[in-house]
């Protein structure tokens, strides 16, 4: 028997919060409170944008730590762009960031932006160019004041909510050198405290990870049925290679004839694509059980649509046949990596997959039983998330 170790599959962050590095110069414990009791996306997006600015100034060897609110607002929208337009995720019923982003993107027009660093910087530049003063104000009216409110908890006790912004701004200026808040607020800008500038530059990656952890928790609570929230927050520089998946399917397709699940046509080597049965933009993974060879025309036609449930049975049969056909091409140690997602995600019994020879009928029955539990639920979630359901090959 093969010993197979199965871990968590990345469908949520760690259960324990990240610790921030301590410091004798700044109140890290107060920083840790800044994202508590957050009801909208603004704090997370503002902090991510601020950290971008800190990194840029460090990269350019700039000692001045004053950042314009318009630039920070553009950064907020840049970080909202991917999860809102690519998947899309909900930021909450009262959150208005999506409205502002939609309006600004409409002003930009049909221009496309790549997911790599240069594409994101281009997007940030275009956002900044078209952002209107009232939109900047809408994004930054409250969040810069409310973020540093924990630094003045004693002084603000009992103060009416309508007076908080003015009091925070005044306290940050008056006590800038004594209390050392993260920043003070000027007209249309903020100025980081030098001690915090040094801290953020030294521990930039850890602080960013802490913000992302909290941002993930927030979005998970607003999208409880959506899988893989952590990988839907930021665009990848590039999609992962499918080399291992192609190796599996080439080994399988070396045995006999194979037909496209969707069109029924015989698959020709020069016109094959690997299709994500459930779109990558929904599942955000390349697990082998969700990949199958199809004709390039069918793959293009399907795009990000959800296949009709009638295809699920054929998918299970195709996967079972592929596992049986590909098994002889793998050493035992390599085969463990192949079957891990079937066991971990679909709960296929390990004893059906770890032999030197696999039994097709038993494997088909098991896959059909497990897929009938898992895939229809994912299809329902995808439909609820706005993906087009019920795609059939040849349908208009």
Coordinates of N, CA and C in Angstrom, one line a residue, residues 239-253 273-276 280 285-293 319 322 326 330 337-338 341-342:
X239 N -0.2 32.3 -14.8 CA -0.9 31.1 -14.4 C 0.2 30.0 -14.2
X240 N -0.1 29.1 -13.3 CA 0.8 28.0 -13.1 C 0.9 27.1 -14.4
X241 N 2.1 26.5 -14.5 CA 2.3 25.6 -15.7 C 1.4 24.4 -15.5
X242 N 0.9 23.9 -16.7 CA 0.1 22.7 -16.7 C 1.0 21.5 -17.2
X243 N 2.3 21.6 -17.1 CA 3.2 20.6 -17.6 C 2.9 19.2 -17.0
X244 N 2.7 19.1 -15.7 CA 2.4 17.8 -15.1 C 1.1 17.3 -15.5
X245 N 0.1 18.1 -15.7 CA -1.3 17.7 -16.1 C -1.2 17.2 -17.6
X246 N -0.5 17.9 -18.4 CA -0.3 17.5 -19.8 C 0.4 16.1 -19.9
X247 N 1.4 15.9 -19.0 CA 2.1 14.6 -19.0 C 1.1 13.5 -18.7
X248 N 0.2 13.7 -17.7 CA -0.7 12.7 -17.3 C -1.6 12.4 -18.5
X249 N -2.2 13.4 -19.2 CA -3.1 13.1 -20.2 C -2.5 12.6 -21.5
X250 N -1.2 12.9 -21.7 CA -0.5 12.4 -22.9 C -0.3 10.9 -22.6
X251 N 0.1 10.5 -21.4 CA 0.3 9.1 -21.0 C -1.0 8.3 -21.2
X252 N -2.1 8.9 -20.8 CA -3.4 8.3 -20.9 C -3.9 8.1 -22.4
X253 N -3.7 9.2 -23.2 CA -4.2 9.2 -24.5 C -3.3 8.4 -25.5
X273 N -7.0 21.0 -26.4 CA -6.8 21.9 -25.3 C -7.1 21.2 -24.0
X274 N -6.5 21.6 -22.9 CA -6.9 21.1 -21.6 C -7.9 22.1 -21.0
X275 N -9.1 21.6 -20.8 CA -10.2 22.4 -20.3 C -10.4 22.2 -18.8
X276 N -10.6 23.3 -18.1 CA -11.1 23.3 -16.7 C -12.6 23.1 -16.7
X280 N -11.4 27.9 -14.2 CA -10.3 28.3 -13.3 C -10.7 29.6 -12.5
X285 N -7.8 26.8 -9.2 CA -6.8 25.7 -9.1 C -6.7 24.9 -10.4
X286 N -5.7 24.1 -10.5 CA -5.4 23.2 -11.6 C -5.5 21.7 -11.2
X287 N -6.3 21.4 -10.3 CA -6.4 20.0 -9.8 C -6.8 19.1 -11.0
X288 N -6.2 17.9 -11.0 CA -6.3 17.0 -12.2 C -7.7 16.5 -12.4
X289 N -8.5 16.3 -11.4 CA -9.8 15.8 -11.6 C -10.7 16.8 -12.3
X290 N -10.3 18.1 -12.3 CA -11.1 19.1 -13.0 C -10.6 19.5 -14.4
X291 N -9.6 18.7 -14.9 CA -9.0 19.0 -16.2 C -9.3 17.8 -17.1
X292 N -9.6 18.1 -18.4 CA -9.8 17.1 -19.4 C -9.4 17.6 -20.8
X293 N -9.0 16.7 -21.6 CA -8.6 17.1 -23.0 C -9.9 17.3 -23.8
X319 N -12.3 10.4 -16.6 CA -11.3 10.4 -15.6 C -10.9 9.0 -15.1
X322 N -8.8 7.5 -17.8 CA -7.5 8.1 -17.9 C -6.6 7.5 -16.8
X326 N -3.2 5.7 -17.7 CA -1.9 6.4 -17.4 C -1.1 5.7 -16.3
X330 N 3.8 5.6 -14.8 CA 4.4 6.3 -13.6 C 5.0 5.3 -12.6
X337 N 1.6 11.5 -6.3 CA 1.3 12.9 -6.6 C 0.1 13.0 -7.5
X338 N -0.1 12.1 -8.4 CA -1.2 12.1 -9.4 C -2.5 11.9 -8.7
X341 N -5.0 14.5 -5.4 CA -6.2 15.3 -5.5 C -7.5 14.5 -5.5
X342 N -7.5 13.4 -6.1 CA -8.7 12.5 -6.2 C -9.1 12.0 -4.8

